[in-house]
CSV table of C-alpha atoms and ligand atoms in Angstrom, one decimal:
chain,number,residue,atom,x,y,z
A,13,UNK,CA,-22.0,-10.4,10.8
A,14,UNK,CA,-22.4,-7.1,12.7
A,15,UNK,CA,-19.9,-6.5,15.8
A,16,UNK,CA,-21.4,-8.8,18.3
A,17,UNK,CA,-21.5,-11.7,15.6
A,18,UNK,CA,-17.7,-11.0,15.3
A,19,UNK,CA,-17.1,-10.6,18.7
A,20,UNK,CA,-19.2,-14.0,19.5
A,21,UNK,CA,-16.6,-15.7,17.2
A,22,UNK,CA,-13.9,-13.8,19.1
A,23,UNK,CA,-14.6,-15.4,22.2
A,24,UNK,CA,-15.7,-18.7,21.1
A,25,UNK,CA,-13.8,-21.9,22.5
A,26,UNK,CA,-15.5,-24.9,21.0
A,27,UNK,CA,-13.6,-26.9,19.1
A,28,UNK,CA,-16.7,-28.0,16.9
A,29,UNK,CA,-17.9,-24.7,16.2
A,30,UNK,CA,-14.1,-23.0,15.7
A,31,UNK,CA,-13.6,-25.9,12.9
A,32,UNK,CA,-16.9,-24.7,11.1
A,33,UNK,CA,-14.9,-21.2,11.2
A,34,UNK,CA,-11.9,-22.4,10.1
A,35,UNK,CA,-13.1,-24.1,7.0
A,36,UNK,CA,-15.7,-21.5,6.1
A,37,UNK,CA,-12.7,-19.1,5.7
A,38,UNK,CA,-10.7,-21.5,4.1
A,39,UNK,CA,-13.2,-22.6,1.4
A,40,UNK,CA,-14.2,-18.1,0.7
A,41,UNK,CA,-10.1,-18.2,0.5
A,42,UNK,CA,-10.0,-20.6,-2.1
A,43,UNK,CA,-13.0,-19.4,-4.1
A,44,UNK,CA,-12.0,-15.7,-3.7
A,45,UNK,CA,-8.2,-15.5,-4.0
A,46,UNK,CA,-7.4,-19.3,-5.1
A,47,UNK,CA,-4.7,-21.3,-4.1
A,48,UNK,CA,-1.9,-19.1,-4.9
A,49,UNK,CA,0.1,-17.9,-1.9
A,50,UNK,CA,2.2,-15.0,-2.8
A,51,UNK,CA,5.5,-14.3,-1.4
A,52,UNK,CA,7.0,-10.5,-0.9
A,53,UNK,CA,10.5,-10.0,-0.5
A,54,UNK,CA,10.9,-8.1,3.0
A,55,UNK,CA,13.5,-5.5,3.4
A,56,UNK,CA,13.7,-3.7,7.0
A,57,UNK,CA,16.2,-0.9,5.6
A,58,UNK,CA,16.4,1.5,8.9
A,59,UNK,CA,16.1,0.5,12.5
A,60,UNK,CA,16.0,4.4,13.1
A,61,UNK,CA,13.2,5.6,14.7
A,62,UNK,CA,11.4,8.9,15.8
A,63,UNK,CA,8.5,7.9,17.4
A,64,UNK,CA,7.6,6.7,20.9
A,65,UNK,CA,5.3,3.9,20.6
A,66,UNK,CA,4.9,2.4,23.8
A,67,UNK,CA,5.2,-1.3,22.3
A,68,UNK,CA,7.5,-1.3,19.8
A,69,UNK,CA,11.5,-2.1,20.4
A,70,UNK,CA,12.4,0.4,17.8
A,71,UNK,CA,11.1,3.4,19.7
A,72,UNK,CA,13.1,6.1,19.9
A,73,UNK,CA,13.8,6.0,23.7
A,74,UNK,CA,15.0,3.0,23.6
A,75,UNK,CA,18.9,3.6,24.1
A,76,UNK,CA,19.6,-0.2,24.2
A,77,UNK,CA,18.4,-0.4,20.1
A,78,UNK,CA,21.2,-0.5,17.8
A,79,UNK,CA,20.4,1.4,14.9
A,80,UNK,CA,21.4,1.2,11.4
A,81,UNK,CA,20.2,2.5,8.1
A,82,UNK,CA,20.7,0.5,4.4
A,83,UNK,CA,22.7,2.2,1.9
A,84,UNK,CA,20.8,2.3,-1.8
A,85,UNK,CA,23.3,0.2,-3.0
A,86,UNK,CA,23.0,-2.4,-0.2
A,87,UNK,CA,19.0,-1.9,-0.7
A,88,UNK,CA,19.6,-3.0,-4.4
A,89,UNK,CA,21.8,-5.8,-4.3
A,90,UNK,CA,19.2,-7.0,-1.8
A,91,UNK,CA,16.4,-6.3,-4.5
A,92,UNK,CA,18.9,-8.4,-7.0
A,93,UNK,CA,18.3,-11.2,-4.8
A,94,UNK,CA,14.5,-11.0,-4.3
A,95,UNK,CA,14.3,-10.7,-8.2
A,96,UNK,CA,16.4,-13.9,-8.5
A,97,UNK,CA,14.0,-15.8,-6.1
A,98,UNK,CA,11.3,-15.5,-8.4
A,99,UNK,CA,9.2,-13.0,-6.6
A,100,UNK,CA,7.2,-9.9,-8.1
A,101,UNK,CA,7.1,-7.6,-4.8
A,102,UNK,CA,9.6,-6.0,-2.5
A,103,UNK,CA,8.4,-4.7,0.9
A,104,UNK,CA,10.5,-1.3,2.2
A,105,UNK,CA,9.9,-1.2,5.6
A,106,UNK,CA,11.4,1.3,8.4
A,107,UNK,CA,11.1,3.0,11.8
A,108,UNK,CA,10.0,6.8,11.0
A,109,UNK,CA,13.5,7.7,10.0
A,110,UNK,CA,13.8,11.2,9.2
A,111,UNK,CA,17.1,10.1,7.4
A,112,UNK,CA,15.1,8.9,4.7
A,113,UNK,CA,13.9,12.1,3.1
A,114,UNK,CA,11.3,12.7,0.4
A,115,UNK,CA,13.8,12.8,-2.3
A,116,UNK,CA,15.8,9.6,-0.7
A,117,UNK,CA,12.7,7.5,-0.9
A,118,UNK,CA,11.8,8.9,-4.3
A,119,UNK,CA,14.9,8.0,-5.9
A,120,UNK,CA,15.2,4.5,-4.6
A,121,UNK,CA,11.9,3.7,-5.5
A,122,UNK,CA,12.3,4.9,-9.2
A,123,UNK,CA,16.0,3.0,-8.9
A,124,UNK,CA,14.1,-0.2,-8.1
A,125,UNK,CA,10.9,0.5,-10.8
A,126,UNK,CA,13.8,1.0,-13.3
A,127,UNK,CA,16.0,-2.0,-12.9
A,128,UNK,CA,13.2,-4.4,-11.9
A,129,UNK,CA,9.5,-5.4,-12.6
A,130,UNK,CA,8.7,-5.6,-9.0
A,131,UNK,CA,5.8,-4.1,-7.0
A,132,UNK,CA,7.3,-1.9,-4.7
A,133,UNK,CA,5.6,-1.8,-1.0
A,134,UNK,CA,6.0,1.1,1.5
A,135,UNK,CA,5.6,0.5,5.2
A,136,UNK,CA,7.5,3.8,6.5
A,137,UNK,CA,5.0,4.8,9.3
A,138,UNK,CA,3.1,8.0,9.3
A,139,UNK,CA,4.0,10.5,6.4
A,140,UNK,CA,2.7,13.8,4.8
A,141,UNK,CA,0.3,13.8,2.1
A,142,UNK,CA,3.2,15.2,0.0
A,143,UNK,CA,5.7,12.8,0.5
A,144,UNK,CA,2.9,10.4,0.0
A,145,UNK,CA,2.2,12.0,-3.7
A,146,UNK,CA,5.9,12.1,-4.6
A,147,UNK,CA,6.2,8.3,-3.8
A,148,UNK,CA,3.2,7.4,-5.9
A,149,UNK,CA,4.4,9.3,-8.6
A,150,UNK,CA,8.0,7.8,-8.2
A,151,UNK,CA,6.5,4.3,-9.1
A,152,UNK,CA,5.5,2.9,-5.3
A,153,UNK,CA,2.5,0.7,-5.7
A,154,UNK,CA,1.2,-0.2,-2.3
A,155,UNK,CA,1.5,1.5,1.3
A,156,UNK,CA,1.1,-0.5,4.4
A,157,UNK,CA,0.3,1.4,7.7
A,158,UNK,CA,-1.6,-0.9,10.6
A,159,UNK,CA,-3.8,1.3,12.2
A,160,UNK,CA,-3.2,-1.4,15.2
A,161,UNK,CA,-6.6,-0.4,17.5
A,162,UNK,CA,-9.7,1.4,16.2
A,163,UNK,CA,-10.2,1.9,20.2
A,164,UNK,CA,-9.4,5.8,20.5
A,165,UNK,CA,-8.8,6.0,24.0
A,166,UNK,CA,-6.3,2.7,23.5
A,167,UNK,CA,-4.6,4.2,20.5
A,168,UNK,CA,-3.8,7.2,22.5
A,169,UNK,CA,-2.3,5.5,25.3
A,170,UNK,CA,0.1,3.5,23.4
A,171,UNK,CA,0.8,6.4,20.5
A,172,UNK,CA,2.0,9.6,22.1
A,173,UNK,CA,2.3,12.1,19.3
A,174,UNK,CA,5.2,13.5,17.7
A,175,UNK,CA,6.7,16.9,19.3
A,176,UNK,CA,4.7,19.6,19.2
A,177,UNK,CA,1.8,17.6,16.9
A,178,UNK,CA,-1.6,16.5,17.8
A,179,UNK,CA,-2.5,13.0,17.3
A,180,UNK,CA,-1.8,11.6,14.5
A,181,UNK,CA,-4.8,10.4,12.5
A,182,UNK,CA,-4.1,6.8,10.5
A,183,UNK,CA,-7.4,6.1,9.3
A,184,UNK,CA,-7.2,9.7,7.4
A,185,UNK,CA,-3.6,8.8,6.1
A,186,UNK,CA,-4.8,5.6,5.0
A,187,UNK,CA,-8.0,7.7,3.3
A,188,UNK,CA,-5.3,9.6,1.6
A,189,UNK,CA,-3.6,6.5,0.3
A,190,UNK,CA,-6.4,5.2,-1.1
A,191,UNK,CA,-7.1,8.3,-2.9
A,192,UNK,CA,-3.3,8.5,-4.4
A,193,UNK,CA,-4.1,5.2,-5.9
A,194,UNK,CA,-1.9,3.1,-3.7
A,195,UNK,CA,-3.0,-0.5,-3.0
A,196,UNK,CA,-3.7,0.1,0.4
A,197,UNK,CA,-2.9,-1.8,3.8
A,198,UNK,CA,-3.4,-2.2,7.0
A,199,UNK,CA,-3.9,-4.1,10.2
A,200,UNK,CA,-3.9,-4.5,13.9
A,201,UNK,CA,-2.1,-6.2,16.7
A,202,UNK,CA,-3.9,-9.2,18.6
A,203,UNK,CA,-3.7,-8.9,22.3
A,204,UNK,CA,-2.2,-5.1,23.4
A,205,UNK,CA,-3.1,-5.0,27.1
A,206,UNK,CA,-6.2,-3.1,27.1
A,207,UNK,CA,-7.4,-4.4,23.9
A,208,UNK,CA,-11.6,-6.0,24.6
A,209,UNK,CA,-12.9,-8.0,22.3
A,210,UNK,CA,-15.9,-5.4,21.4
A,211,UNK,CA,-12.9,-3.1,20.1
A,212,UNK,CA,-11.3,-6.2,18.4
A,213,UNK,CA,-14.2,-6.7,16.7
A,214,UNK,CA,-14.8,-3.2,16.1
A,215,UNK,CA,-11.6,-3.5,14.2
A,216,UNK,CA,-12.5,-6.3,11.9
A,217,UNK,CA,-15.9,-5.0,11.2
A,218,UNK,CA,-13.3,-1.4,10.2
A,219,UNK,CA,-11.1,-3.1,7.7
A,220,UNK,CA,-14.5,-4.0,5.7
A,221,UNK,CA,-15.7,-0.3,6.0
A,222,UNK,CA,-12.4,0.9,4.8
A,223,UNK,CA,-12.2,-1.4,1.9
A,224,UNK,CA,-8.5,-2.1,2.8
A,225,UNK,CA,-6.4,-4.3,-0.2
A,226,UNK,CA,-4.2,-6.1,2.4
A,227,UNK,CA,-4.9,-7.0,6.0
A,228,UNK,CA,-2.0,-8.0,8.4
A,229,UNK,CA,-2.4,-8.9,11.9
A,230,UNK,CA,-0.2,-10.3,14.7
A,231,UNK,CA,-0.2,-10.9,18.1
A,232,UNK,CA,1.3,-8.6,20.4
A,233,UNK,CA,4.6,-9.6,21.8
A,234,UNK,CA,5.8,-7.9,24.6
A,235,UNK,CA,9.7,-5.9,24.3
A,236,UNK,CA,11.0,-5.7,27.5
A,237,UNK,CA,13.0,-2.4,27.2
A,238,UNK,CA,9.4,-0.9,26.3
A,239,UNK,CA,6.8,0.4,28.6
A,240,UNK,CA,3.8,-1.9,27.4
A,241,UNK,CA,6.8,-4.7,27.9
A,242,UNK,CA,7.3,-3.7,31.3
A,243,UNK,CA,3.7,-2.9,33.2
A,244,UNK,CA,1.1,-3.2,31.0
A,245,UNK,CA,-2.9,-2.7,32.5
A,246,UNK,CA,-5.1,-5.1,31.2
A,247,UNK,CA,-8.5,-5.1,30.1
A,248,UNK,CA,-9.4,-7.6,32.7
A,249,UNK,CA,-11.7,-10.3,31.9
A,250,UNK,CA,-12.9,-8.7,28.4
A,251,UNK,CA,-8.9,-8.7,28.1
A,252,UNK,CA,-8.1,-10.1,24.1
A,253,UNK,CA,-5.3,-12.4,24.8
A,254,UNK,CA,-1.9,-12.3,22.6
A,255,UNK,CA,-2.2,-15.9,21.3
A,256,UNK,CA,-2.1,-18.2,18.1
A,257,UNK,CA,-5.2,-19.2,18.5
A,258,UNK,CA,-6.6,-15.5,18.7
A,259,UNK,CA,-4.8,-14.7,15.2
A,260,UNK,CA,-6.4,-17.2,13.6
A,261,UNK,CA,-9.7,-16.0,14.9
A,262,UNK,CA,-9.1,-12.5,13.5
A,263,UNK,CA,-7.4,-14.3,10.4
A,264,UNK,CA,-10.5,-16.2,9.7
A,265,UNK,CA,-13.2,-13.3,10.4
A,266,UNK,CA,-11.1,-10.8,8.4
A,267,UNK,CA,-11.2,-13.7,5.1
A,268,UNK,CA,-15.1,-13.9,5.6
A,269,UNK,CA,-15.7,-9.9,5.9
A,270,UNK,CA,-12.7,-8.6,3.8
A,271,UNK,CA,-13.2,-12.1,0.9
A,272,UNK,CA,-10.5,-10.7,-1.5
A,273,UNK,CA,-8.0,-8.9,0.4
A,274,UNK,CA,-4.5,-10.3,0.4
A,275,UNK,CA,-3.7,-11.7,3.9
A,276,UNK,CA,-0.2,-12.5,5.3
A,277,UNK,CA,0.4,-15.0,7.7
A,278,UNK,CA,2.9,-12.7,9.8
A,279,UNK,CA,6.3,-13.4,11.0
A,280,UNK,CA,4.6,-12.5,14.7
A,281,UNK,CA,2.2,-15.3,14.1
A,282,UNK,CA,5.4,-16.9,13.6
A,283,UNK,CA,7.1,-16.2,16.4
A,284,UNK,CA,4.1,-16.8,18.8
A,285,UNK,CA,3.7,-20.9,17.3
A,286,UNK,CA,6.9,-21.4,15.6
A,287,UNK,CA,6.0,-25.2,14.2
A,288,UNK,CA,2.6,-24.2,13.3
A,289,UNK,CA,2.0,-20.6,13.3
A,290,UNK,CA,2.5,-20.1,9.6
A,291,UNK,CA,1.0,-23.4,8.4
A,292,UNK,CA,-2.1,-22.8,10.5
A,293,UNK,CA,-2.4,-19.1,9.3
A,294,UNK,CA,-2.5,-20.5,5.3
A,295,UNK,CA,-5.0,-22.7,6.7
A,296,UNK,CA,-7.6,-20.2,8.1
A,297,UNK,CA,-7.8,-17.3,5.7
A,298,UNK,CA,-4.0,-16.2,4.8
A,299,UNK,CA,-3.0,-16.6,1.2
A,300,UNK,CA,0.7,-14.5,1.6
A,301,UNK,CA,4.2,-14.9,3.1
A,302,UNK,CA,6.6,-12.3,3.1
A,303,UNK,CA,10.8,-13.8,3.3
A,304,UNK,CA,12.7,-11.7,4.8
A,305,UNK,CA,15.6,-10.6,2.7
A,306,UNK,CA,17.2,-8.1,4.9
A,307,UNK,CA,20.9,-8.8,5.3
A,308,UNK,CA,21.6,-11.1,8.2
A,309,UNK,CA,24.3,-8.3,9.6
A,310,UNK,CA,21.0,-6.1,10.2
A,311,UNK,CA,18.3,-8.5,11.3
A,312,UNK,CA,18.7,-8.9,15.1
A,313,UNK,CA,18.9,-4.7,15.2
A,314,UNK,CA,15.7,-4.7,13.5
A,315,UNK,CA,14.2,-5.6,17.4
A,316,UNK,CA,10.4,-4.4,16.9
A,317,UNK,CA,9.5,-7.7,19.3
A,318,UNK,CA,11.8,-10.2,20.9
A,319,UNK,CA,13.0,-13.5,19.3
A,320,UNK,CA,11.8,-13.3,16.2
A,321,UNK,CA,11.1,-16.3,14.3
A,322,UNK,CA,13.5,-16.8,11.4
A,323,UNK,CA,15.8,-14.2,12.7
A,324,UNK,CA,18.9,-16.0,11.6
A,325,UNK,CA,17.6,-17.4,8.5
A,326,UNK,CA,18.5,-15.5,4.8
A,327,UNK,CA,15.9,-14.8,2.5
A,328,UNK,CA,16.9,-17.6,0.1
A,329,UNK,CA,16.6,-20.3,3.2
A,330,UNK,CA,13.4,-19.0,4.3
A,331,UNK,CA,12.4,-18.9,0.5
A,332,UNK,CA,13.0,-22.4,0.4
A,333,UNK,CA,11.1,-23.8,3.5
A,334,UNK,CA,8.3,-21.2,2.7
A,335,UNK,CA,8.1,-23.2,-0.6
A,336,UNK,CA,8.0,-26.6,0.6
A,337,UNK,CA,5.1,-25.5,3.5
A,338,UNK,CA,3.3,-24.3,0.3
A,339,UNK,CA,3.2,-27.5,-1.8
A,340,UNK,CA,2.9,-29.6,1.5
A,341,UNK,CA,-0.7,-27.8,1.8
A,342,UNK,CA,-1.8,-28.3,-1.9
A,343,UNK,CA,-1.4,-24.6,-2.4
A,344,UNK,CA,0.8,-22.9,-5.4
A,345,UNK,CA,3.3,-20.4,-5.6
A,346,UNK,CA,2.0,-17.4,-7.0
A,347,UNK,CA,3.5,-15.6,-9.9
A,348,UNK,CA,4.1,-12.0,-10.9
A,349,UNK,CA,2.9,-9.3,-8.8
A,350,UNK,CA,0.0,-10.7,-6.9
A,351,UNK,CA,-2.2,-7.7,-6.6
A,352,UNK,CA,-5.0,-8.5,-4.3
A,353,UNK,CA,-8.4,-8.7,-6.6
A,354,UNK,CA,-10.1,-6.1,-4.1
A,355,UNK,CA,-7.8,-3.4,-5.8
A,356,UNK,CA,-8.1,-4.8,-9.1
A,357,UNK,CA,-11.9,-3.9,-8.4
A,358,UNK,CA,-11.3,-0.7,-6.7
A,359,UNK,CA,-9.6,0.0,-9.8
A,360,UNK,CA,-12.0,-1.3,-12.4
A,361,UNK,CA,-14.7,0.7,-10.6
A,362,UNK,CA,-12.6,3.7,-10.8
A,363,UNK,CA,-11.3,3.3,-14.7
B,24,5AD,N1,4.8,-6.8,19.1
B,24,5AD,C1,3.9,-7.0,17.9
B,24,5AD,N2,4.0,-6.5,17.1
B,24,5AD,C2,4.5,-5.3,17.1
B,24,5AD,N3,4.4,-4.6,15.9
B,24,5AD,C3,5.5,-3.6,16.9
B,24,5AD,N4,5.8,-4.1,18.1
B,24,5AD,C4,4.9,-5.0,17.9
B,24,5AD,C5,5.1,-5.9,19.1
B,24,5AD,N5,5.7,-5.5,20.5
B,24,5AD,C6,4.4,-4.7,14.9
B,24,5AD,C7,3.2,-3.2,14.6
B,24,5AD,C8,3.7,-2.6,13.7
B,24,5AD,C9,4.4,-3.5,12.6
B,24,5AD,C10,5.4,-3.3,11.7
B,24,5AD,O1,5.1,-4.7,13.9
B,24,5AD,O2,1.9,-3.3,14.4
B,24,5AD,O3,2.7,-1.5,12.6
């Protein structure tokens, strides 16, 4: 599929043709990654952030945001719950928080790796090569960094550079992660104000070109305390809508272009369609769910977008609902680490 064909699918509105897309994506999912749905325990370990991304509620200039940072002991305790729930992976996510120093994170990763058999996924923002290397050496297995959009003008408009620095190059960081041997994940938001169909088609083509192992996508959700949540400029008739259906299209096309990657049905998707987002995501390409195990007292403060789904549910409650859904869909809960077959292929080619 070239960019034009991807673009045509993104614009498709005929039910019959969309049904073909959904069933094709589901068949490829089944053939390439099977019926297992892998569960990841998500911990949002810090809501501090020095960046000013124009869409995100955690942006530094947002004075209303409540800031917290979990201690290592709190994190280890929550990791224990994730182990008890039978999971194979913990995802540590945070804003770009300078207090999460190179040594602090390395020490945390080592403790988790020493105490548990979990795969550790980091999602801590744009970090320098030396940190990424140290954390990998400490035992971190995976890293998630969405490039958000492949349209450089749009990227620049919504990502002010760090003070005194030039524009960040997330694609360069992704290549570094790959080189360091991380299982590497990225993704985009769907429906960013100013995002065109053509640029979203390019994003999906880029997923394939980068050879990503994990791809997460969700709808853009306007946060009132951010510039993009207040006065956003649309791309007119080429503007991608931030709807659940548009996200399903991206999930399905991503599955077709990157058949062996791990693709989550994200919390943002469950937030735009609370009743069916997660289910339809799993039926249209996704094979991963990331239940949130952040202690409830911190949940509200990790406010990247408003009215997040499952924001008052414990990890264990969420786990119960997810397992029920998986069984209802005739799927199975994945055991073990649930590495992406795309990653195992990369590793084989290297050795
Ligand atoms: N709406 C939707 N997704 C958002 N993210 C950040 N802010 C928003 C928002 N307002 C997503 C970004 C980021 C991920 C952690 O959360 O894609 O990479």
